[in-house]
């Protein structure tokens, strides 16, 4: 069925509690392989660098080829699920992501690996926003939905915990290619279970395809990322770098007014009239920029500067992942019972404190200081996810749940892309002398950026939970209500 067709609306049927839990479990499987792939690839970067003779910018592209494509297509994937069927789109994503993982494991060179990562991202774009839309339409009671989202966020922590350990073991015993094999059986199992247990559903009024907006988003993200990653090599003031920045700025300048004129835009800018929704979007960018930069720089520090094996580097970061596992479902419960303010304040404070500790990083930094930074960051990142997602889907038309959830998912990926591109490039530019000896001092600029991201989460957590912010969300919901169906509570 072409994605431009308007299939009949299929509401999600009322399911038994056991069936709802099965649906949640299947959706979490998709998040698990996407989250696992993220951390597992970071652990393998030094091995890939040695085996494929890759530069630091090449390592950045291994991460950002995935996040650029993913961020570019998430909005399209969310609206496509609303249009042609969420289960159908979800299964297609699982199949493409699994195929991309297989191709990554077979890549003979850096270029092939980057291309296979881009294919992975095409499939990944159909997973998280569509899965969140399935969850939103399955768990309709607000408190139950907040708890389900908390479980969803907890899976991020579990995948973070397993990624470094499983990835380190595979890299040390088999090779970096084996890290992509993990996705294949999980993807195939999720595909089969989805066909058996997930009901099909569509939105009553799905959005039309916006090809111009889609192209502008791709141009914006691709040129911005290219400029940031290649600037240390080409020069920050080189014609190539400045031209890429100019094209990105032009794409943004055209995108905003174009989307405002469309009746059914790719990015519904009316959502951003809600201060909590806008705040959640910016918090997602800041929180995941901190995560992307933290994982990228810390992995290179542990293995290139301290000389740890991939497995030992994974064991070092286990406290960070463990705290994320514990705090993510706790954050979901707090959001469901008391709102997002407390988790956001805790997240901003601890992430900023973690970055601040790492600003004095040296080759001789004591273990207790590293562990303190990892614990604080894990606590903060575990707390930040549930408020982002819950705010993104609350107050928005349930019929457009895929689009609203895709905004939050897109913001996460843009944040991670910027974190790897900006922090990685600034650190690379600051390296003086041999890489292994100059990296620790050069990383300080990156850790200051992580600190700033944490402070931004803290400030926005205060501003977006005020009475003024709640009133703006109410007014936005009232404006959106005539456009479709009832708002999601």
CSV table of C-alpha atoms in Angstrom, one decimal:
chain,number,residue,atom,x,y,z
A,1,UNK,CA,0.0,0.0,0.0
A,2,UNK,CA,1.5,3.4,-0.9
A,3,UNK,CA,2.1,5.6,2.0
A,4,UNK,CA,0.1,8.4,0.4
A,5,UNK,CA,-3.1,6.4,0.6
A,6,UNK,CA,-5.6,7.1,3.3
A,7,UNK,CA,-6.5,3.7,4.9
A,8,UNK,CA,-9.6,3.4,6.9
A,9,UNK,CA,-9.2,4.4,10.6
A,10,UNK,CA,-8.6,1.4,12.8
A,11,UNK,CA,-8.8,2.2,16.5
A,12,UNK,CA,-6.8,0.1,18.9
A,13,UNK,CA,-9.2,-2.5,20.5
A,14,UNK,CA,-9.7,-2.7,24.2
A,15,UNK,CA,-7.3,-5.4,25.4
A,16,UNK,CA,-7.1,-7.5,28.5
A,17,UNK,CA,-4.5,-6.6,31.1
A,18,UNK,CA,-2.3,-9.6,30.1
A,19,UNK,CA,-2.5,-8.7,26.4
A,20,UNK,CA,-1.6,-5.1,27.2
A,21,UNK,CA,1.5,-6.3,29.1
A,22,UNK,CA,2.5,-8.5,26.1
A,23,UNK,CA,2.1,-5.5,23.8
A,24,UNK,CA,4.3,-3.5,26.2
A,25,UNK,CA,6.9,-6.2,26.3
A,26,UNK,CA,7.1,-6.5,22.4
A,27,UNK,CA,7.4,-2.7,22.1
A,28,UNK,CA,10.2,-2.8,24.7
A,29,UNK,CA,12.1,-5.4,22.7
A,30,UNK,CA,12.4,-2.8,19.9
A,31,UNK,CA,13.7,-0.2,22.3
A,32,UNK,CA,16.1,-2.8,23.8
A,33,UNK,CA,17.9,-3.6,20.5
A,34,UNK,CA,18.1,0.1,19.6
A,35,UNK,CA,19.4,1.1,23.0
A,36,UNK,CA,21.8,-1.9,23.1
A,37,UNK,CA,23.1,-1.1,19.7
A,38,UNK,CA,23.9,2.5,20.9
A,39,UNK,CA,26.0,1.6,23.9
A,40,UNK,CA,27.5,-1.6,22.4
A,41,UNK,CA,28.8,0.3,19.3
A,42,UNK,CA,30.5,2.9,21.6
A,43,UNK,CA,32.4,0.2,23.4
A,44,UNK,CA,33.6,-1.2,20.1
A,45,UNK,CA,34.9,2.1,18.7
A,46,UNK,CA,38.6,1.7,19.6
A,47,UNK,CA,38.6,-1.8,18.1
A,48,UNK,CA,36.9,-0.6,15.0
A,49,UNK,CA,39.5,2.3,14.8
A,50,UNK,CA,42.4,-0.1,15.0
A,51,UNK,CA,40.9,-2.7,12.6
A,52,UNK,CA,39.7,-0.3,9.9
A,53,UNK,CA,42.4,2.3,10.5
A,54,UNK,CA,39.7,4.9,11.1
A,55,UNK,CA,40.2,8.5,12.3
A,56,UNK,CA,38.3,10.1,15.1
A,57,UNK,CA,36.0,11.7,12.5
A,58,UNK,CA,35.4,8.3,11.1
A,59,UNK,CA,34.3,7.0,14.5
A,60,UNK,CA,32.0,10.0,14.8
A,61,UNK,CA,30.4,9.1,11.5
A,62,UNK,CA,29.8,5.5,12.7
A,63,UNK,CA,27.6,7.0,15.4
A,64,UNK,CA,26.2,10.0,13.6
A,65,UNK,CA,25.4,8.3,10.3
A,66,UNK,CA,22.9,6.4,12.4
A,67,UNK,CA,21.5,9.3,14.3
A,68,UNK,CA,21.3,11.7,11.4
A,69,UNK,CA,19.2,9.3,9.3
A,70,UNK,CA,17.2,8.3,12.4
A,71,UNK,CA,16.4,11.9,13.3
A,72,UNK,CA,15.6,12.8,9.7
A,73,UNK,CA,13.0,10.0,9.3
A,74,UNK,CA,11.3,9.7,12.7
A,75,UNK,CA,8.6,12.3,11.9
A,76,UNK,CA,7.8,10.6,8.7
A,77,UNK,CA,7.8,7.2,10.4
A,78,UNK,CA,5.4,8.3,13.1
A,79,UNK,CA,2.9,9.8,10.7
A,80,UNK,CA,3.3,6.7,8.4
A,81,UNK,CA,2.3,4.4,11.3
A,82,UNK,CA,-0.8,6.6,11.9
A,83,UNK,CA,-1.7,6.3,8.2
A,84,UNK,CA,-0.9,2.8,6.9
A,85,UNK,CA,-1.0,0.9,10.2
A,86,UNK,CA,1.2,1.0,13.3
A,87,UNK,CA,1.8,-2.7,13.5
A,88,UNK,CA,2.7,-2.9,9.8
A,89,UNK,CA,5.1,0.0,10.1
A,90,UNK,CA,6.6,-1.5,13.3
A,91,UNK,CA,7.2,-4.9,11.6
A,92,UNK,CA,8.8,-3.2,8.6
A,93,UNK,CA,11.1,-1.4,10.9
A,94,UNK,CA,12.1,-4.6,12.7
A,95,UNK,CA,12.9,-6.3,9.4
A,96,UNK,CA,15.0,-3.4,8.0
A,97,UNK,CA,16.9,-2.9,11.3
A,98,UNK,CA,17.7,-6.6,11.5
A,99,UNK,CA,19.0,-6.6,7.9
A,100,UNK,CA,21.0,-3.5,8.6
A,101,UNK,CA,22.6,-5.2,11.7
A,102,UNK,CA,23.6,-8.2,9.6
A,103,UNK,CA,25.2,-6.0,6.9
A,104,UNK,CA,27.1,-4.1,9.6
A,105,UNK,CA,28.6,-7.3,10.8
A,106,UNK,CA,29.7,-8.1,7.3
A,107,UNK,CA,31.1,-4.7,6.4
A,108,UNK,CA,34.6,-5.0,4.9
A,109,UNK,CA,35.6,-1.3,5.4
A,110,UNK,CA,34.7,1.9,7.1
A,111,UNK,CA,32.5,3.2,4.2
A,112,UNK,CA,30.5,0.0,4.1
A,113,UNK,CA,30.0,0.1,7.8
A,114,UNK,CA,28.8,3.7,7.8
A,115,UNK,CA,26.4,2.8,5.0
A,116,UNK,CA,25.1,-0.2,6.8
A,117,UNK,CA,24.6,2.0,10.0
A,118,UNK,CA,22.5,4.3,7.8
A,119,UNK,CA,20.3,1.3,6.7
A,120,UNK,CA,19.9,0.3,10.4
A,121,UNK,CA,18.7,3.8,11.1
A,122,UNK,CA,16.0,3.6,8.4
A,123,UNK,CA,14.6,0.6,10.2
A,124,UNK,CA,15.2,2.1,13.6
A,125,UNK,CA,13.1,5.2,12.6
A,126,UNK,CA,10.0,3.0,12.4
A,127,UNK,CA,10.5,1.4,15.8
A,128,UNK,CA,10.5,3.8,18.8
A,129,UNK,CA,7.9,6.5,17.8
A,130,UNK,CA,5.6,3.8,16.4
A,131,UNK,CA,6.0,1.7,19.5
A,132,UNK,CA,5.3,4.7,21.7
A,133,UNK,CA,2.2,5.4,19.6
A,134,UNK,CA,1.1,1.7,20.2
A,135,UNK,CA,1.7,2.1,23.9
A,136,UNK,CA,-0.2,5.4,24.1
A,137,UNK,CA,-3.2,3.9,22.3
A,138,UNK,CA,-3.0,0.7,24.4
A,139,UNK,CA,-2.6,2.3,27.9
A,140,UNK,CA,-5.2,5.1,27.8
A,141,UNK,CA,-5.5,5.8,31.5
A,142,UNK,CA,-3.0,8.6,32.4
A,143,UNK,CA,-1.4,7.0,35.5
A,144,UNK,CA,-1.2,3.6,33.9
A,145,UNK,CA,0.4,5.1,30.8
A,146,UNK,CA,2.9,7.0,32.8
A,147,UNK,CA,3.9,3.8,34.5
A,148,UNK,CA,4.2,2.0,31.2
A,149,UNK,CA,6.4,4.7,29.9
A,150,UNK,CA,8.5,4.3,33.1
A,151,UNK,CA,9.0,0.6,32.2
A,152,UNK,CA,9.8,1.7,28.7
A,153,UNK,CA,12.4,4.1,30.0
A,154,UNK,CA,13.8,1.3,32.3
A,155,UNK,CA,14.6,-0.7,29.2
A,156,UNK,CA,17.0,2.0,28.2
A,157,UNK,CA,18.9,1.4,31.4
A,158,UNK,CA,18.9,-2.3,31.0
A,159,UNK,CA,20.2,-2.0,27.4
A,160,UNK,CA,22.9,0.5,28.7
A,161,UNK,CA,23.9,-2.0,31.4
A,162,UNK,CA,24.2,-5.0,29.0
A,163,UNK,CA,25.7,-3.1,26.1
A,164,UNK,CA,29.1,-2.4,27.6
A,165,UNK,CA,29.3,-5.9,29.2
A,166,UNK,CA,28.1,-7.9,26.3
A,167,UNK,CA,29.9,-5.7,23.8
A,168,UNK,CA,33.1,-5.8,25.7
A,169,UNK,CA,33.0,-9.6,25.9
A,170,UNK,CA,32.3,-10.0,22.2
A,171,UNK,CA,34.9,-7.5,21.1
A,172,UNK,CA,37.6,-9.1,23.3
A,173,UNK,CA,36.7,-12.7,22.4
A,174,UNK,CA,35.3,-12.7,18.9
A,175,UNK,CA,35.7,-9.2,17.3
A,176,UNK,CA,33.8,-6.0,16.8
A,177,UNK,CA,31.6,-7.6,14.1
A,178,UNK,CA,29.9,-9.8,16.7
A,179,UNK,CA,28.3,-6.8,18.4
A,180,UNK,CA,25.8,-6.5,15.6
A,181,UNK,CA,24.8,-10.2,15.9
A,182,UNK,CA,22.8,-9.5,19.1
A,183,UNK,CA,20.2,-7.6,17.2
A,184,UNK,CA,19.3,-10.4,14.8
A,185,UNK,CA,17.6,-13.0,17.1
A,186,UNK,CA,15.8,-10.2,19.1
A,187,UNK,CA,14.6,-8.5,16.0
A,188,UNK,CA,13.3,-11.8,14.5
A,189,UNK,CA,11.5,-12.7,17.7
A,190,UNK,CA,9.9,-9.3,18.1
A,191,UNK,CA,8.7,-9.5,14.4
A,192,UNK,CA,7.0,-12.9,15.0
A,193,UNK,CA,5.5,-11.9,18.4
A,194,UNK,CA,4.2,-8.6,16.9
A,195,UNK,CA,2.3,-10.5,14.2
A,196,UNK,CA,0.7,-12.7,16.9
A,197,UNK,CA,-0.2,-10.2,19.7
A,198,UNK,CA,-0.1,-6.6,18.6
A,199,UNK,CA,-3.4,-5.4,17.1
A,200,UNK,CA,-3.4,-3.2,14.1
A,201,UNK,CA,-4.5,0.4,14.6
A,202,UNK,CA,-4.5,3.6,12.6
A,203,UNK,CA,-5.4,7.3,13.2
A,204,UNK,CA,-8.8,8.5,12.1
A,205,UNK,CA,-7.2,11.5,10.5
A,206,UNK,CA,-3.6,10.7,9.6
A,207,UNK,CA,-1.4,13.5,8.2
A,208,UNK,CA,-0.5,13.8,4.5
A,209,UNK,CA,3.1,13.2,3.4
A,210,UNK,CA,5.2,16.4,3.4
A,211,UNK,CA,8.0,15.6,0.9
A,212,UNK,CA,9.4,19.2,0.8
A,213,UNK,CA,9.5,19.4,4.6
A,214,UNK,CA,11.2,15.9,4.7
A,215,UNK,CA,13.9,16.9,2.3
A,216,UNK,CA,14.6,20.2,4.2
A,217,UNK,CA,15.0,18.3,7.4
A,218,UNK,CA,17.4,15.8,5.8
A,219,UNK,CA,19.5,18.7,4.3
A,220,UNK,CA,19.5,20.6,7.6
A,221,UNK,CA,20.7,17.7,9.7
A,222,UNK,CA,23.1,16.2,7.2
A,223,UNK,CA,24.9,19.5,6.3
A,224,UNK,CA,25.1,20.6,10.0
A,225,UNK,CA,26.6,17.2,11.0
A,226,UNK,CA,29.0,17.1,8.2
A,227,UNK,CA,30.3,20.6,9.0
A,228,UNK,CA,30.7,19.8,12.7
A,229,UNK,CA,32.5,16.5,12.2
A,230,UNK,CA,34.8,17.5,9.3
A,231,UNK,CA,35.7,21.0,10.7
A,232,UNK,CA,38.7,19.8,12.7
A,233,UNK,CA,40.2,18.4,9.5
A,234,UNK,CA,39.1,20.9,6.9
A,235,UNK,CA,39.3,23.9,9.3
A,236,UNK,CA,36.5,25.7,11.1
A,237,UNK,CA,36.8,28.7,8.8
A,238,UNK,CA,37.4,26.7,5.6
A,239,UNK,CA,35.1,27.4,2.5
A,240,UNK,CA,33.7,23.8,2.8
A,241,UNK,CA,32.8,24.1,6.5
A,242,UNK,CA,31.3,27.6,6.1
A,243,UNK,CA,29.3,26.4,3.0
A,244,UNK,CA,27.8,23.5,4.9
A,245,UNK,CA,26.9,25.8,7.8
A,246,UNK,CA,25.3,28.2,5.3
A,247,UNK,CA,23.3,25.5,3.6
A,248,UNK,CA,22.1,24.2,7.1
A,249,UNK,CA,21.0,27.8,8.1
A,250,UNK,CA,19.2,28.3,4.7
A,251,UNK,CA,17.3,25.0,5.1
A,252,UNK,CA,16.2,26.0,8.6
A,253,UNK,CA,15.2,29.5,7.4
A,254,UNK,CA,13.0,27.9,4.7
A,255,UNK,CA,11.7,25.0,6.8
A,256,UNK,CA,10.0,27.1,9.5
A,257,UNK,CA,7.8,29.4,7.4
A,258,UNK,CA,7.0,26.5,4.9
A,259,UNK,CA,5.7,24.3,7.7
A,260,UNK,CA,3.6,27.1,9.1
A,261,UNK,CA,1.8,27.5,5.8
A,262,UNK,CA,0.9,23.9,5.4
A,263,UNK,CA,-2.4,22.5,6.7
A,264,UNK,CA,-0.8,19.2,7.7
A,265,UNK,CA,3.0,19.8,8.1
A,266,UNK,CA,5.7,17.3,8.8
A,267,UNK,CA,6.4,19.2,12.1
A,268,UNK,CA,3.2,20.7,13.6
A,269,UNK,CA,4.6,23.9,15.1
A,270,UNK,CA,1.4,24.4,17.0
A,271,UNK,CA,2.6,21.8,19.5
A,272,UNK,CA,5.4,24.2,20.5
A,273,UNK,CA,2.9,26.8,21.8
A,274,UNK,CA,2.8,24.5,24.9
A,275,UNK,CA,5.7,25.5,27.2
A,276,UNK,CA,5.9,22.0,28.7
A,277,UNK,CA,6.1,20.4,25.3
A,278,UNK,CA,8.7,22.9,24.0
A,279,UNK,CA,10.6,22.5,27.3
A,280,UNK,CA,10.5,18.7,27.0
A,281,UNK,CA,11.9,19.0,23.4
A,282,UNK,CA,14.8,21.1,24.4
A,283,UNK,CA,15.4,19.0,27.5
A,284,UNK,CA,15.6,15.9,25.3
A,285,UNK,CA,18.2,17.7,23.1
A,286,UNK,CA,20.3,18.7,26.1
A,287,UNK,CA,20.0,15.4,28.0
A,288,UNK,CA,20.9,13.3,25.0
A,289,UNK,CA,23.6,15.6,23.8
A,290,UNK,CA,25.2,15.1,27.3
A,291,UNK,CA,24.7,11.3,26.9
A,292,UNK,CA,26.2,11.1,23.4
A,293,UNK,CA,29.2,13.2,24.3
A,294,UNK,CA,29.7,11.4,27.6
A,295,UNK,CA,29.7,7.9,26.0
A,296,UNK,CA,31.9,8.9,23.1
A,297,UNK,CA,34.6,10.7,25.1
A,298,UNK,CA,34.6,8.4,28.0
A,299,UNK,CA,35.0,5.3,25.9
A,300,UNK,CA,38.0,6.7,24.2
A,301,UNK,CA,39.4,7.9,27.5
A,302,UNK,CA,39.1,4.4,29.2
A,303,UNK,CA,40.5,2.4,26.3
A,304,UNK,CA,43.0,4.8,24.6
A,305,UNK,CA,44.3,6.7,27.6
A,306,UNK,CA,43.9,4.2,30.5
A,307,UNK,CA,44.6,1.2,28.2
A,308,UNK,CA,41.6,-0.8,29.4
A,309,UNK,CA,40.2,-3.6,27.4
A,310,UNK,CA,36.7,-3.3,25.9
A,311,UNK,CA,35.3,-5.6,28.7
A,312,UNK,CA,37.0,-3.8,31.5
A,313,UNK,CA,35.8,-0.4,30.1
A,314,UNK,CA,32.3,-1.8,30.1
A,315,UNK,CA,32.7,-2.9,33.7
A,316,UNK,CA,33.9,0.6,34.7
A,317,UNK,CA,30.6,2.1,33.4
A,318,UNK,CA,28.4,-0.5,35.0
A,319,UNK,CA,27.4,1.8,38.0
A,320,UNK,CA,26.1,4.4,35.5
A,321,UNK,CA,24.0,1.9,33.7
A,322,UNK,CA,22.8,0.3,36.9
A,323,UNK,CA,21.5,3.6,38.3
A,324,UNK,CA,19.7,4.2,35.0
A,325,UNK,CA,18.0,0.9,35.4
A,326,UNK,CA,16.8,1.7,38.9
A,327,UNK,CA,15.9,5.4,38.4
A,328,UNK,CA,14.0,5.1,35.1
A,329,UNK,CA,10.9,3.2,36.4
A,330,UNK,CA,11.1,5.2,39.6
A,331,UNK,CA,11.0,8.4,37.5
A,332,UNK,CA,7.9,7.1,35.7
A,333,UNK,CA,6.1,6.5,39.0
A,334,UNK,CA,7.0,10.0,40.3
A,335,UNK,CA,5.7,11.6,37.0
A,336,UNK,CA,2.5,9.6,37.2
A,337,UNK,CA,1.9,10.5,40.9
A,338,UNK,CA,3.3,14.0,41.2
A,339,UNK,CA,4.3,15.4,37.8
A,340,UNK,CA,7.7,15.9,36.1
A,341,UNK,CA,9.3,18.7,38.2
A,342,UNK,CA,11.1,16.5,40.8
A,343,UNK,CA,12.6,14.1,38.2
A,344,UNK,CA,13.7,17.0,36.0
A,345,UNK,CA,15.4,18.9,38.9
A,346,UNK,CA,17.1,15.7,40.1
A,347,UNK,CA,18.3,14.9,36.5
A,348,UNK,CA,19.7,18.4,35.8
A,349,UNK,CA,21.5,18.7,39.1
A,350,UNK,CA,23.2,15.3,39.0
A,351,UNK,CA,24.1,15.4,35.3
A,352,UNK,CA,25.7,18.9,35.8
A,353,UNK,CA,27.6,17.6,38.9
A,354,UNK,CA,28.8,14.6,36.9
A,355,UNK,CA,30.2,16.7,34.1
A,356,UNK,CA,31.8,19.1,36.6
A,357,UNK,CA,33.7,16.2,38.2
A,358,UNK,CA,35.0,15.2,34.8
A,359,UNK,CA,36.3,18.7,33.9
A,360,UNK,CA,39.5,17.9,35.8
A,361,UNK,CA,40.1,14.6,34.1
A,362,UNK,CA,43.7,13.4,33.8
A,363,UNK,CA,45.5,10.2,33.0
A,364,UNK,CA,45.9,9.7,36.7
A,365,UNK,CA,42.3,10.5,37.9
A,366,UNK,CA,41.5,8.2,40.9
A,367,UNK,CA,38.9,5.5,40.4
A,368,UNK,CA,36.6,6.9,43.1
A,369,UNK,CA,36.2,10.1,41.2
A,370,UNK,CA,35.3,8.3,38.0
A,371,UNK,CA,32.8,6.2,39.8
A,372,UNK,CA,31.2,9.2,41.5
A,373,UNK,CA,30.8,10.8,38.0
A,374,UNK,CA,29.3,7.6,36.6
A,375,UNK,CA,26.9,7.2,39.4
A,376,UNK,CA,25.7,10.8,39.2
A,377,UNK,CA,25.2,10.7,35.5
A,378,UNK,CA,23.4,7.4,35.6
A,379,UNK,CA,21.0,8.7,38.2
A,380,UNK,CA,20.3,11.9,36.2
A,381,UNK,CA,19.9,10.1,32.8
A,382,UNK,CA,17.6,7.6,34.4
A,383,UNK,CA,15.4,10.4,35.8
A,384,UNK,CA,15.2,12.5,32.6
A,385,UNK,CA,13.6,10.1,30.1
A,386,UNK,CA,10.1,9.6,31.6
A,387,UNK,CA,9.3,13.3,31.9
A,388,UNK,CA,10.3,13.9,28.3
A,389,UNK,CA,8.1,11.2,26.9
A,390,UNK,CA,5.1,11.8,29.2
A,391,UNK,CA,5.1,15.5,28.4
A,392,UNK,CA,5.4,14.9,24.7
A,393,UNK,CA,2.3,12.8,24.4
A,394,UNK,CA,0.2,14.5,27.2
A,395,UNK,CA,-2.2,17.2,26.1
A,396,UNK,CA,-1.8,16.3,22.4
A,397,UNK,CA,-4.5,14.7,20.1
A,398,UNK,CA,-4.4,11.0,20.7
A,399,UNK,CA,-5.0,10.5,16.9
A,400,UNK,CA,-1.6,12.1,16.3
A,401,UNK,CA,0.2,10.2,19.0
A,402,UNK,CA,2.7,8.9,16.5
A,403,UNK,CA,3.7,12.4,15.4
A,404,UNK,CA,3.8,13.8,18.9
A,405,UNK,CA,6.0,10.9,20.2
A,406,UNK,CA,8.2,11.3,17.1
A,407,UNK,CA,8.9,14.9,18.0
A,408,UNK,CA,10.4,13.7,21.4
A,409,UNK,CA,12.3,10.8,19.7
A,410,UNK,CA,13.6,13.2,17.0
A,411,UNK,CA,14.8,15.6,19.7
A,412,UNK,CA,16.6,12.8,21.5
A,413,UNK,CA,18.4,11.7,18.3
A,414,UNK,CA,19.3,15.3,17.3
A,415,UNK,CA,20.7,15.8,20.8
A,416,UNK,CA,22.8,12.7,20.6
A,417,UNK,CA,24.0,13.6,17.1
A,418,UNK,CA,25.0,17.1,18.3
A,419,UNK,CA,26.7,15.7,21.4
A,420,UNK,CA,28.9,13.3,19.4
A,421,UNK,CA,29.5,15.9,16.6
A,422,UNK,CA,30.2,19.0,18.7
A,423,UNK,CA,31.9,17.5,21.7
A,424,UNK,CA,33.9,15.0,19.5
A,425,UNK,CA,35.1,17.7,17.1
A,426,UNK,CA,36.0,20.2,19.8
A,427,UNK,CA,37.9,17.6,21.8
A,428,UNK,CA,39.7,16.5,18.6
A,429,UNK,CA,40.6,20.1,17.8
A,430,UNK,CA,42.1,20.5,21.3
A,431,UNK,CA,44.3,17.4,21.2
A,432,UNK,CA,47.9,18.4,21.3
A,433,UNK,CA,50.7,15.9,20.7
A,434,UNK,CA,50.1,12.1,20.5
A,435,UNK,CA,46.4,11.2,20.8
A,436,UNK,CA,46.8,8.9,23.8
A,437,UNK,CA,48.7,11.4,25.9
A,438,UNK,CA,46.9,14.6,24.9
A,439,UNK,CA,43.3,13.3,25.0
A,440,UNK,CA,42.6,13.7,28.7
A,441,UNK,CA,43.4,17.4,28.8
A,442,UNK,CA,41.6,18.0,25.5
A,443,UNK,CA,38.5,16.3,26.8
A,444,UNK,CA,37.9,19.1,29.4
A,445,UNK,CA,36.0,21.3,26.9
A,446,UNK,CA,33.7,18.4,26.2
A,447,UNK,CA,33.0,17.9,29.9
A,448,UNK,CA,32.2,21.6,30.4
A,449,UNK,CA,29.6,21.2,27.6
A,450,UNK,CA,28.1,18.2,29.4
A,451,UNK,CA,27.9,20.3,32.6
A,452,UNK,CA,26.1,23.1,30.6
A,453,UNK,CA,23.6,20.6,29.3
A,454,UNK,CA,22.8,19.4,32.8
A,455,UNK,CA,22.3,23.0,34.0
A,456,UNK,CA,20.0,23.6,31.0
A,457,UNK,CA,17.9,20.6,32.0
A,458,UNK,CA,17.7,22.0,35.6
A,459,UNK,CA,16.6,25.5,34.5
A,460,UNK,CA,14.0,24.2,32.0
A,461,UNK,CA,12.7,21.8,34.6
A,462,UNK,CA,11.9,24.7,36.8
A,463,UNK,CA,10.4,26.9,34.0
A,464,UNK,CA,8.3,24.3,32.4
A,465,UNK,CA,6.5,23.1,35.6
A,466,UNK,CA,5.2,26.5,36.6
A,467,UNK,CA,1.5,27.6,36.6
A,468,UNK,CA,2.3,29.7,33.5
A,469,UNK,CA,3.6,26.7,31.7
A,470,UNK,CA,0.5,24.6,32.6
A,471,UNK,CA,-1.8,27.3,31.4
A,472,UNK,CA,0.0,27.4,28.0
A,473,UNK,CA,-0.4,23.6,27.7
A,474,UNK,CA,-4.1,24.0,28.4
A,475,UNK,CA,-4.5,26.7,25.8
A,476,UNK,CA,-2.6,24.6,23.3
A,477,UNK,CA,-4.8,21.6,23.9
A,478,UNK,CA,-7.9,23.7,23.3
A,479,UNK,CA,-6.5,25.0,20.0
A,480,UNK,CA,-5.6,21.6,18.9
A,481,UNK,CA,-8.9,19.9,19.9
A,482,UNK,CA,-11.0,21.1,16.8
A,483,UNK,CA,-8.4,19.6,14.5
A,484,UNK,CA,-9.0,16.0,15.3
A,485,UNK,CA,-10.0,14.0,18.3
A,486,UNK,CA,-9.9,14.4,22.1
A,487,UNK,CA,-6.5,15.3,23.6
A,488,UNK,CA,-4.5,12.7,25.4
A,489,UNK,CA,-4.7,13.3,29.1
